[in-house]
Coordinates of C-alpha atoms and ligand atoms in Angstrom, one line a residue:
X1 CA 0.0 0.0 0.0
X2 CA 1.3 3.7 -0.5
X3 CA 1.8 5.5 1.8
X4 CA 2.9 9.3 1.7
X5 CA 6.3 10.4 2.6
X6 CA 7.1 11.5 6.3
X7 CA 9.7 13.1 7.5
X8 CA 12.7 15.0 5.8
X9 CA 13.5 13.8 2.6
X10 CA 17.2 12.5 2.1
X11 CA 19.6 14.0 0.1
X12 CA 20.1 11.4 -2.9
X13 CA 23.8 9.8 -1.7
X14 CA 26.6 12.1 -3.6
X15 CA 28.1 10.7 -7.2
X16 CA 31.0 8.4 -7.2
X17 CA 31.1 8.2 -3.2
X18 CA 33.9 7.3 -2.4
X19 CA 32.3 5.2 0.7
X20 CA 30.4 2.8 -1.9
X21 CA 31.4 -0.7 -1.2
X22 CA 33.0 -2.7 -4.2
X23 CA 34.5 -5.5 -2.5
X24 CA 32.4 -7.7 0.1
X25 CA 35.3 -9.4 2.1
X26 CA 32.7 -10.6 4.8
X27 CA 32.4 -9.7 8.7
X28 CA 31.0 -6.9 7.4
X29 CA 34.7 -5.2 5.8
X30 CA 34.8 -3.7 2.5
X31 CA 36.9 -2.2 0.2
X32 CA 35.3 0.7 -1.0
X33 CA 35.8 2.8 -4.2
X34 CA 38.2 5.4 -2.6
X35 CA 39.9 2.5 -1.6
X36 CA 40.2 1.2 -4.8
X37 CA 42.2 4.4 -6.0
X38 CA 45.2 2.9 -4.2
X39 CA 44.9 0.2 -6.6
X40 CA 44.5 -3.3 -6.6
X41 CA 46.7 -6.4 -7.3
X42 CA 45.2 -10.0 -7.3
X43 CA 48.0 -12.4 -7.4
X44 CA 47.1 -16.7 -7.7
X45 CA 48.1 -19.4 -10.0
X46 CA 46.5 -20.5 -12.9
X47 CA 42.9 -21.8 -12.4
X48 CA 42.9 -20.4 -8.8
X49 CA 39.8 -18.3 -8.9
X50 CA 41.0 -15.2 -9.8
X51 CA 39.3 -14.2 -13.0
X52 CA 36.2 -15.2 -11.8
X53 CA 35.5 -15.0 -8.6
X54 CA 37.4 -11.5 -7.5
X55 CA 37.6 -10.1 -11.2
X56 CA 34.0 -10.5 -11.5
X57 CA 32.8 -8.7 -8.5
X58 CA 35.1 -6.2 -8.4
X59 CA 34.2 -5.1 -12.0
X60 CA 30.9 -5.7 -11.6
X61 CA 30.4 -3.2 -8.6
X62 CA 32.8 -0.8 -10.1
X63 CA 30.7 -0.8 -13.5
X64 CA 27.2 0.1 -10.9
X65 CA 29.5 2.3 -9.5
X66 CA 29.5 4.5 -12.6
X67 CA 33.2 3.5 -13.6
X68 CA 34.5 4.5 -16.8
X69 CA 36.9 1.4 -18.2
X70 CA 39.9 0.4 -20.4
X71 CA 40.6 -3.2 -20.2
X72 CA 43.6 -4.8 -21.4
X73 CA 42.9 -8.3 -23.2
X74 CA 45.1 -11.2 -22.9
X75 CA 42.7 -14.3 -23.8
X76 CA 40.1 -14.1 -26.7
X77 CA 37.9 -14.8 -24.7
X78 CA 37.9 -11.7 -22.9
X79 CA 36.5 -8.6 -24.6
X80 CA 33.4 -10.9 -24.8
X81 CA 33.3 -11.9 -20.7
X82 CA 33.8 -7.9 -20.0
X83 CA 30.9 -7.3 -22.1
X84 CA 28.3 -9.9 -20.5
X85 CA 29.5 -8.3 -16.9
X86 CA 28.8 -5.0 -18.6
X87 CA 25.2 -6.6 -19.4
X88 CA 24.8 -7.9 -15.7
X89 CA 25.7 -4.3 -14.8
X90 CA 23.2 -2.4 -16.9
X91 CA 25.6 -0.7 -19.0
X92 CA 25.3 -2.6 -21.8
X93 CA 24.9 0.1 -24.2
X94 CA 28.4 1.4 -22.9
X95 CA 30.1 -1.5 -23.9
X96 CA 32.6 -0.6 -27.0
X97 CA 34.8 -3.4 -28.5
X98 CA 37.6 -2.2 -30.5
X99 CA 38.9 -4.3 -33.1
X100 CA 38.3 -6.1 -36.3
X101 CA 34.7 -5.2 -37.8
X102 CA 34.3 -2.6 -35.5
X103 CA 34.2 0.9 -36.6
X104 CA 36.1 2.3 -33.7
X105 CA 39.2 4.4 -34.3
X106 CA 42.3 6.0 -33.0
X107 CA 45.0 7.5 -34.7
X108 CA 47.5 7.3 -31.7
X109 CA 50.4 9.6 -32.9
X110 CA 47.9 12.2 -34.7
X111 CA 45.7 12.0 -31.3
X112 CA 49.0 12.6 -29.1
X113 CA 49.7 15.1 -31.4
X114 CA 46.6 17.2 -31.3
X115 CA 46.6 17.5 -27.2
X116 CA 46.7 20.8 -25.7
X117 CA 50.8 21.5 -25.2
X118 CA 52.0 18.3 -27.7
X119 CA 55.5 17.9 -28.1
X120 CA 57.4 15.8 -30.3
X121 CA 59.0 14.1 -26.9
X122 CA 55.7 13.2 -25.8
X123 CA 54.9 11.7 -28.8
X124 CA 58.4 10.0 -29.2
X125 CA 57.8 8.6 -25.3
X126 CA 54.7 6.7 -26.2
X127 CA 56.9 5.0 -29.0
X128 CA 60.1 4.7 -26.7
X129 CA 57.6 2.9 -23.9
X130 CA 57.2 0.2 -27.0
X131 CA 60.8 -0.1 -27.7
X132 CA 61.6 -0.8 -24.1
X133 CA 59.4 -3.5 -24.3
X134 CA 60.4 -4.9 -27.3
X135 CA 64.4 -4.7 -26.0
X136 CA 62.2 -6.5 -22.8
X137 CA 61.1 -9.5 -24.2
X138 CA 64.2 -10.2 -26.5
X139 CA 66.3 -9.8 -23.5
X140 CA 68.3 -7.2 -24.6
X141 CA 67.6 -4.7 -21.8
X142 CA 71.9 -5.1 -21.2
X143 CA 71.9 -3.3 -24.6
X144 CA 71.1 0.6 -24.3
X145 CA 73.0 1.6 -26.9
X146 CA 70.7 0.4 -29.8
X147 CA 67.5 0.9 -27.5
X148 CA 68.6 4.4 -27.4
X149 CA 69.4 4.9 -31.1
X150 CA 66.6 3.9 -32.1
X151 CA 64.5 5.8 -29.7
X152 CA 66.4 9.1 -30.9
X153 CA 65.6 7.9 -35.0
X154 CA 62.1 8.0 -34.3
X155 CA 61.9 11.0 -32.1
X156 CA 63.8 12.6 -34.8
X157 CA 61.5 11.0 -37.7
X158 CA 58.5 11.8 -35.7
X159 CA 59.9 15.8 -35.5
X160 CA 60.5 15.8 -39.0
X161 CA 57.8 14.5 -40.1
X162 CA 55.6 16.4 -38.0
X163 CA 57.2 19.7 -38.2
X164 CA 57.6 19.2 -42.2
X165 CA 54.1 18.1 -43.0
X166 CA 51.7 19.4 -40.3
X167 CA 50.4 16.1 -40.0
X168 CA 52.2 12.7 -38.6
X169 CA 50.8 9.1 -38.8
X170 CA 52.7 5.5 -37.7
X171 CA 52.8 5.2 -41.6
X172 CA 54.5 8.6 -42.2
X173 CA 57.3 8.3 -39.4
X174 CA 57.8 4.7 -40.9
X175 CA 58.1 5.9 -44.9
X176 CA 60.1 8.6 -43.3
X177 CA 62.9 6.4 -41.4
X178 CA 63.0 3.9 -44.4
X179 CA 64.0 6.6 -47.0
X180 CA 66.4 8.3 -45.1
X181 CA 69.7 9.1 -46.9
X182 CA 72.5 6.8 -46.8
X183 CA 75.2 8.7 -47.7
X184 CA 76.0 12.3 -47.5
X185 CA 76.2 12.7 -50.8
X186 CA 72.7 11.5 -51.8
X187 CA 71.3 13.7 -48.5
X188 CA 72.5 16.3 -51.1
X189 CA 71.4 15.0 -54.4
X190 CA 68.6 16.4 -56.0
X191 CA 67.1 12.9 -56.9
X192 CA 66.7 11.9 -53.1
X193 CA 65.3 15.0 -52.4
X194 CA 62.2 15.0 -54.9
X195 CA 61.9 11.1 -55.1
X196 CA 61.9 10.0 -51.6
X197 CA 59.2 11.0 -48.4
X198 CA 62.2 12.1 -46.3
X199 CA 63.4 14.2 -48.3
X200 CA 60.1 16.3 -49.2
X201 CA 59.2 16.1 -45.3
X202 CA 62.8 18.0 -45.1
X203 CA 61.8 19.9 -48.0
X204 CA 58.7 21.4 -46.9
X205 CA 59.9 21.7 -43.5
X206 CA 62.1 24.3 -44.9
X207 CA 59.5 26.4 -46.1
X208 CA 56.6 26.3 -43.9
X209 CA 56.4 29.4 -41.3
X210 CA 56.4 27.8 -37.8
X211 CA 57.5 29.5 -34.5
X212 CA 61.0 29.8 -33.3
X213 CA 60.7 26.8 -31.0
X214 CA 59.4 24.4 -33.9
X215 CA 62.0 25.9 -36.1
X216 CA 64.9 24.9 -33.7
X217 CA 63.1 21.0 -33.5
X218 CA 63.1 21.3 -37.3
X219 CA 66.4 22.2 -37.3
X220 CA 67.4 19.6 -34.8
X221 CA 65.8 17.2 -37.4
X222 CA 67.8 18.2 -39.9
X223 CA 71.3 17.8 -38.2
X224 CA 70.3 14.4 -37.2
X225 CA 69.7 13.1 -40.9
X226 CA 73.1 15.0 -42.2
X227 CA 74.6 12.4 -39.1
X228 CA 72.8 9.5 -40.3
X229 CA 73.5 9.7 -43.3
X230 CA 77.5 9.4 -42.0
X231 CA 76.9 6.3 -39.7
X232 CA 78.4 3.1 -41.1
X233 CA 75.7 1.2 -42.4
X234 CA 76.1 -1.8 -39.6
X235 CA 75.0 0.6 -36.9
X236 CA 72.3 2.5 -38.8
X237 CA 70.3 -1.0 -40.2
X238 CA 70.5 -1.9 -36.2
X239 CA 68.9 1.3 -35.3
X240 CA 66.4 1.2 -38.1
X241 CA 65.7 -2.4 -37.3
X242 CA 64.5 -1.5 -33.7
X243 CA 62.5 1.1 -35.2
X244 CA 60.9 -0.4 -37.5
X245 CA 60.1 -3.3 -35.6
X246 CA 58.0 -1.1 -32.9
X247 CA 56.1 0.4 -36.0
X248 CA 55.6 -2.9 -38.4
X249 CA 53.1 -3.9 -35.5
X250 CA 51.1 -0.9 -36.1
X251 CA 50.7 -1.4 -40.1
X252 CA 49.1 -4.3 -40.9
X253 CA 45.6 -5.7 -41.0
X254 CA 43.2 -5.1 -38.1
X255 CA 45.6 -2.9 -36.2
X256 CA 46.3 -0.6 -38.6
X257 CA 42.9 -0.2 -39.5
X258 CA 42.1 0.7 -35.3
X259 CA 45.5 3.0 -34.9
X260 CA 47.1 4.0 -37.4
X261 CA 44.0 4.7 -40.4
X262 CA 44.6 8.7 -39.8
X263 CA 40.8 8.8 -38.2
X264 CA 39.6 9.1 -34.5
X265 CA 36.1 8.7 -34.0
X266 CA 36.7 6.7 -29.9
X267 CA 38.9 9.6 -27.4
X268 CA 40.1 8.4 -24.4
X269 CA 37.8 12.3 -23.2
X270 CA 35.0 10.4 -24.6
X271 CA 35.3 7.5 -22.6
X272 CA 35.5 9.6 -19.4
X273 CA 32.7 12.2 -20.5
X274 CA 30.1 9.7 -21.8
X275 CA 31.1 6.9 -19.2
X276 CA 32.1 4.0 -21.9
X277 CA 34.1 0.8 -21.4
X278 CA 36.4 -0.3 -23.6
X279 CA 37.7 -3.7 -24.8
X280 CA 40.6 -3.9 -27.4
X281 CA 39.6 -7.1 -29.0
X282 CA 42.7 -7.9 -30.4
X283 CA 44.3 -10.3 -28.1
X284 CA 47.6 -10.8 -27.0
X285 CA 47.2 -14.8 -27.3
X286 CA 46.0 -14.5 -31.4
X287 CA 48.0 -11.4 -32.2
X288 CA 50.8 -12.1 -30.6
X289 CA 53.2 -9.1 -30.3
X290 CA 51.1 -6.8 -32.5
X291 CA 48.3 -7.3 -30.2
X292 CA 50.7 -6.1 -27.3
X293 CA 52.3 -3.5 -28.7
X294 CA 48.7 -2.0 -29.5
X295 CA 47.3 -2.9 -26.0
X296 CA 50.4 -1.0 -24.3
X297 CA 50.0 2.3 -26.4
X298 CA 46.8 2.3 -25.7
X299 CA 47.4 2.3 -22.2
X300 CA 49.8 4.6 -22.3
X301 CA 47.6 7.2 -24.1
X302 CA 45.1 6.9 -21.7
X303 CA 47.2 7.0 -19.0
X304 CA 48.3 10.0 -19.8
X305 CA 44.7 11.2 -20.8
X306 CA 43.5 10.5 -17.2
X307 CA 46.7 12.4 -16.0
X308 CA 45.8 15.3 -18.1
X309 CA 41.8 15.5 -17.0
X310 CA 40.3 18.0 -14.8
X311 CA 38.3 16.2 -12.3
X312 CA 36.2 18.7 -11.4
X313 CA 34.9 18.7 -15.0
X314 CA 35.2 15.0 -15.8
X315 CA 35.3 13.7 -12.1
X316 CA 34.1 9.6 -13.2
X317 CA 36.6 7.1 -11.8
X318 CA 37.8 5.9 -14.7
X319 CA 39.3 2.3 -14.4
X320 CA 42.4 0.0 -15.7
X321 CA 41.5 -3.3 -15.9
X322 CA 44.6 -5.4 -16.6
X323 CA 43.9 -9.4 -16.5
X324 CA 47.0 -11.5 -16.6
X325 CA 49.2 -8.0 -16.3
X326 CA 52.3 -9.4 -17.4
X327 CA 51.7 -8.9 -20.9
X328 CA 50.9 -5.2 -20.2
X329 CA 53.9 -3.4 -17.6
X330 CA 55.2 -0.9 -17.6
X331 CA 56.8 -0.1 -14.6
X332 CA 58.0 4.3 -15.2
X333 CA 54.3 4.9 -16.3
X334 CA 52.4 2.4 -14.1
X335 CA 54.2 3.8 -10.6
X336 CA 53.1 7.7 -12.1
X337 CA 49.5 6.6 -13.0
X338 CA 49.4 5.0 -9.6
X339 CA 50.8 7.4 -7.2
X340 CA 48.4 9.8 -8.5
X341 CA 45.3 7.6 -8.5
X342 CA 43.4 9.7 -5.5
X343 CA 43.7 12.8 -7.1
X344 CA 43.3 11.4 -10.8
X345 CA 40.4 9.1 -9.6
X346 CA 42.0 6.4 -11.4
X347 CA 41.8 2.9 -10.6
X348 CA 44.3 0.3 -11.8
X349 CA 43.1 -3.2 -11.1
X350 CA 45.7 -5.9 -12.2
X351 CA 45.6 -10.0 -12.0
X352 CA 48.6 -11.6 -12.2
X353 CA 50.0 -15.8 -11.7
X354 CA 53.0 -15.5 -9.6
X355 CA 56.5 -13.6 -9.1
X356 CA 58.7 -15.0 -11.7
X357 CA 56.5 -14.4 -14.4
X358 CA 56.3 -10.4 -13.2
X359 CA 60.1 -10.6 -12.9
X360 CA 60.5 -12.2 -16.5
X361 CA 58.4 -9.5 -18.2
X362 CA 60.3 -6.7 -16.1
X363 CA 63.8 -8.1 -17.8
X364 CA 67.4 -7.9 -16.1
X365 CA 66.2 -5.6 -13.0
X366 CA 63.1 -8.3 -12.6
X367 CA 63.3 -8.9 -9.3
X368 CA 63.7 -5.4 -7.6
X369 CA 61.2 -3.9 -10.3
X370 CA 58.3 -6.5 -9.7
X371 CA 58.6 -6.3 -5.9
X372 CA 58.8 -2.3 -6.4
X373 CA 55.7 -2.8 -8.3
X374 CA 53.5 -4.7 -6.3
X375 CA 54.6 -2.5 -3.1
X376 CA 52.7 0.3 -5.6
X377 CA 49.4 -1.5 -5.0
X378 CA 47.0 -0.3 -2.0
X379 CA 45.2 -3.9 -1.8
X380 CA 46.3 -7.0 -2.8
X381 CA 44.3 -10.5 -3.1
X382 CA 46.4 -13.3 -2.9
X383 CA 44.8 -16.6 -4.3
X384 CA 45.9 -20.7 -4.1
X385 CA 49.3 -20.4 -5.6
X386 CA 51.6 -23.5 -6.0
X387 CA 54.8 -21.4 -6.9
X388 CA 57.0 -21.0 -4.0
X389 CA 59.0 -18.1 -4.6
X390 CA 55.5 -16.3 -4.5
X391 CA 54.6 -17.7 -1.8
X392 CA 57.6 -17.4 0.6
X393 CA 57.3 -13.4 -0.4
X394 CA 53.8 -13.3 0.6
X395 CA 54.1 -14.7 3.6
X396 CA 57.1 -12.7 4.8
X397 CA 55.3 -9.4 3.9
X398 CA 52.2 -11.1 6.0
X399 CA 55.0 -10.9 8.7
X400 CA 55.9 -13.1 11.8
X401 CA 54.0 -13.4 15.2
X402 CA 55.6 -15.1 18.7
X403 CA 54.3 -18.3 19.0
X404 CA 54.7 -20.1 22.5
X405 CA 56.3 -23.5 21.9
X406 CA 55.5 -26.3 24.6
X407 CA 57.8 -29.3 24.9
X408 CA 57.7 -32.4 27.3
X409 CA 59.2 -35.7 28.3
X410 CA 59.3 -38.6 30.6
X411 CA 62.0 -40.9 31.9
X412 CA 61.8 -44.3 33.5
X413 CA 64.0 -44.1 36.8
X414 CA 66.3 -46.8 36.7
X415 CA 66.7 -46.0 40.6
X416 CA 64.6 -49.2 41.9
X417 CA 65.2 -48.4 46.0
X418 CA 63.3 -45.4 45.4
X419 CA 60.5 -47.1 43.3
X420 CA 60.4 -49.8 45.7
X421 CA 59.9 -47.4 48.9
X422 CA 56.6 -45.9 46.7
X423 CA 58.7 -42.8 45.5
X424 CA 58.5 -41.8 41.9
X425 CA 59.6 -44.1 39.0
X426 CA 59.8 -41.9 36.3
X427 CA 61.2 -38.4 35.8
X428 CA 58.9 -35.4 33.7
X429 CA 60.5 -32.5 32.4
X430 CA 58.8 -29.8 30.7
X431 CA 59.8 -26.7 28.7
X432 CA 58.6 -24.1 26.8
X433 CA 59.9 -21.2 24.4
X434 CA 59.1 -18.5 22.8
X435 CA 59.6 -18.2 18.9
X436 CA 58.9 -15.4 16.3
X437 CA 56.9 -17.8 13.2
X438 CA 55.3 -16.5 9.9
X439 CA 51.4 -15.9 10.6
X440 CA 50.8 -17.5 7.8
X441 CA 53.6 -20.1 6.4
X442 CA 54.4 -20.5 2.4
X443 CA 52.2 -23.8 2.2
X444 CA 49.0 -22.4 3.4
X445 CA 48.6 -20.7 -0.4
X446 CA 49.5 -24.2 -1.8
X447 CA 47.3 -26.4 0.4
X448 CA 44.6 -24.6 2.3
X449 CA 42.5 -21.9 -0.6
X450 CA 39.6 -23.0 -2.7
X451 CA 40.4 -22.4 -6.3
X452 CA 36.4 -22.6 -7.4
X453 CA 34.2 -24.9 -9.9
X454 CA 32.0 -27.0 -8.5
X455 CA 33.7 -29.2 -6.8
X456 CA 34.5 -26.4 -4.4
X457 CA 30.9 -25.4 -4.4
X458 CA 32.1 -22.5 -6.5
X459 CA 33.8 -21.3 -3.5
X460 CA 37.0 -19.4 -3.7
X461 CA 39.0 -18.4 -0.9
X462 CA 41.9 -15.8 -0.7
X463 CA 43.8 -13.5 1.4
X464 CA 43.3 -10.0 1.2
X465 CA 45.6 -7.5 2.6
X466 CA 45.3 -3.5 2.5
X467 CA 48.2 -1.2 3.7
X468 CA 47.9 0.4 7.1
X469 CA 44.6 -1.4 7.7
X470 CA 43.9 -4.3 10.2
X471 CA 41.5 -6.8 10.4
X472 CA 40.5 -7.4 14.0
X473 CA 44.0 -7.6 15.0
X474 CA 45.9 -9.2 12.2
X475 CA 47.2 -7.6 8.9
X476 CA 45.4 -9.4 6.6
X477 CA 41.6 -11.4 6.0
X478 CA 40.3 -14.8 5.0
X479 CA 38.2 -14.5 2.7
X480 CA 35.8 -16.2 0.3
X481 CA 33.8 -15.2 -2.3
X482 CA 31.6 -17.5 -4.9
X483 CA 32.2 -17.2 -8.7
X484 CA 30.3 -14.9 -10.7
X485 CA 27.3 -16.3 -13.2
X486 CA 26.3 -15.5 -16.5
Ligands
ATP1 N1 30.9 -19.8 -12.9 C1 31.7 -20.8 -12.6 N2 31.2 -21.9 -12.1 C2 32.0 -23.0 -11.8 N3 33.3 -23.1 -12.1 C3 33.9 -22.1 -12.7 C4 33.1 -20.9 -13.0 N4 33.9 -20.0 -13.6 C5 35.2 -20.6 -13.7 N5 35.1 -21.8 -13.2 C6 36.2 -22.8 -13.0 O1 36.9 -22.3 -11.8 C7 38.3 -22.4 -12.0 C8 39.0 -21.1 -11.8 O2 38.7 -20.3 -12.9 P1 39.3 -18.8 -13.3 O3 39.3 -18.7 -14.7 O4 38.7 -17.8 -12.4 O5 40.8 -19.0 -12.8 P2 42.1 -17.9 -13.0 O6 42.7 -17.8 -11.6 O7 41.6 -16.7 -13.6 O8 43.0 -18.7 -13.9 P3 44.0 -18.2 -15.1 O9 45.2 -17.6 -14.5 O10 44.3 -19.4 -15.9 O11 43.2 -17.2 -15.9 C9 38.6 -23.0 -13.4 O12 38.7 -24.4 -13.2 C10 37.3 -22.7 -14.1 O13 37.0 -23.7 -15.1
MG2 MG1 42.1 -15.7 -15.3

């Protein structure tokens, strides 16, 4: 039955509070969307729950929440499971998959290039980010030499080309790099100038007006080709090698078509304004490097977008969803992103299998950069894990706790007169010591968590641990949660 309204009305509860809960650990704790801004790691081995149990609450209540996201995809399957969650939400119609037969675009260098106070090193670090990771994964972080002459060609190309046309596509800085003079002599000739894209971008470099900064980059430009064009020829096909290998990914088939077509019609300002999530549908597991190298610019650009908003204008938490992370680090621009997450109202949420794996993709400096990493994460959920270097660090961040250790014996007296005038027979001793022991050992993650289906009753359990918060008295929580359903 109705019935009118007494009383004072309410004030409707404020947008994006940061109080809403996103996380149920149970016992009535949460983690709450401002907590999430400190970030979130979620750390198990493969098939322990993570995806589906703590990846699909947490993005479910961060979706009703009113996120804005950018998910990274690692398994095809993906883009599709981030759009049924989107469903379950009620943001459906937000849902935007990127990829092939889709018509959303982003011209990443032109993009970059059109932001309020662009730069040709702005633009160059979204392309160097991409050569690190190349050097990365062929193990060839102990060679900064060619990592940085490459990084310096295409900052150069990207000046030229920019500063020479007006205009500056993947395409262009690639034409531009691969028709660059080899000797001095042709950098002179007439024929290189008028038959190849280098030398027109030089060309009509030279006569456009620009401003006396731009001029001085030009010019800058210009000295660099005169001193290519002098290199011996080992040195300058390693350097265009590296170059060319980050832009190849960019030029071919369904990646071309999303980031390098010369049309943006999908800004990472329309994702925050309009509240949209996006899925890159080109996954790393059936495109391979390409499918990285695309996922990681992306990131980076709207990384930097979020860094760049004005929250007051476009204050939606806006959300980087990284499943199976290792594919996607990037430890200079992750720590910025996530230092600032508060103020930014950014929320990077990251699920990863175990330590080596983080230290592999971080290269030579693994170890120190994957612990320096995870240290970057407010929250972290640590699933059944069977790998013990992950474990061993878990539990020693966890910490120790005294435990009191109680020890006994007994001896048969071999004394018989006293025996045999009633006294005792037998000696007992008893001791006891005090010891400092992990709270919770390596082996726990192995033997005593849930990892799900339904011989767990869809039950998966986990630790969760949150910096400078206690639970009761301890530094960390049992939990369980039960996996989502479609
Ligand atoms: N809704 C569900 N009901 C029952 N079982 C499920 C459900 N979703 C997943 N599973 C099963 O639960 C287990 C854990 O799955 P999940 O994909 O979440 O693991 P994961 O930790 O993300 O693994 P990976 O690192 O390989 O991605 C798997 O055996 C999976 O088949
Ligand atoms: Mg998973």
């Amino acid at each position: 039955m109705w019935k009118p309204f007494r009383g004072r009305p309410r004030p409707p509860p404020p947008l994006y509070d940061p109080d809403t809960p996103i996380l149920d650990l149970g016992d009535r704790e949460h983690i709450t969307l401002g907590q999430m801004y400190q970030s979130f790691f979620v750390c198990g081995g493969t098939g322990s729950g993570k995806t589906s149990s703590l990846g699909f609450h947490i993005l479910l209540n961060l979706l009703r929440a009113g996120a804005c996201v950018l998910t990274m995809v690692a398994k095809p399957d993906e883009a599709e499971r981030i759009r049924k969650i989107c469903e379950l939400a009620g943001r459906g119609k937000d849902f935007r998959r990127i990829g092939p037969g889709e018509p959303w675009k982003i011209d990443l260098l032109n993009y970059e290039l059109s932001q309020p106070n662009a730069s040709v090193e702005s633009v160059a670090a979204l392309l160097d980010v991409l050569v690190e990771l190349a050097s990365r994964s062929q193990g060839k972080g102990d060679e900064p030499f060619w990592a940085l002459l490459s990084k310096r060609l295409l900052k150069m190309s990207i000046s030229a080309v920019w500063l020479g046309t007006g205009k500056c596509s993947v395409t262009d800085v690639f034409s531009f790099i691969t028709t660059l003079a080899q000797t001095p002599e042709q950098l002179h000739s007439r024929e290189w100038v008028k038959g190849s894209f280098a030398g027109q971008c030089l060309l009509t470099g030279a006569m456009r007006e620009m401003p006396p900064g731009k001029r001085r980059d030009f010019e800058q430009a210009v000295t660099f080709t005169e001193e290519w064009s002098e290199l011996n020829s080992k040195t300058r096909s390693i350097g265009i090698t590296m170059a060319v290998n980050v832009l190849s990914q960019f030029m071919s088939g369904a990646i071309a078509d999303v980031c390098s077509s010369g049309e943006t019609n999908l800004t990472p300002e329309m994702v925050f304004d309009e509240g949209l999530v996006v899925a890159p549908d080109i996954s790393v597991l059936t495109h391979h490097q390409a499918g990285q190298f695309l996922q990681v610019a992306l990131k980076t650009v709207y990384q930097r977008a979020v860094l760049r908003r004005d929250v007051r204008k476009s204050p939606r938490p806006f959300v980087l969803w990284m499943d199976e992370v290792n594919f996607f680090l990037d430890p200079k621009q992750d720590a910025i992103f996530q230092s600032v997450g508060r103020s930014a109202r950014s929320i990077t949420v990251a699920m990863g299998q175990n330590l080596p794996l983080l230290q592999q993709s971080f290269g030579p400096d693994g170890e120190r950069d994957a612990a320096a990493w995870i240290g970057n994460f407010g929250t972290v959920a640590i699933c059944s894990n069977n790998c013990h270097q992950t474990n061993q660090f878990f539990s020693d961040r966890i910490g120790q706790h005294r435990e009191l250790f109680l020890g006994g014996s007994t001896q048969r007296s071999d004394h018989l007169p006293l025996s045999f005038f009633g006294g005792l027979d037998s000696t007992v001793t008893g001791s006891f010591s005090e010891q400092w022991s992990p709270r919770i050992p390596p082996s726990f993650f192995a033997t005593q968590l849930r990892t799900g289906g339904n011989w767990n009753g869809k039950l998966v359990d986990f630790i969760c641990m949150q910096n400078a918060r206690k639970f009761g008295k301890l530094p960390y929580k049992f939990c369980t949660l039960t996996q989502g359903e479609f």
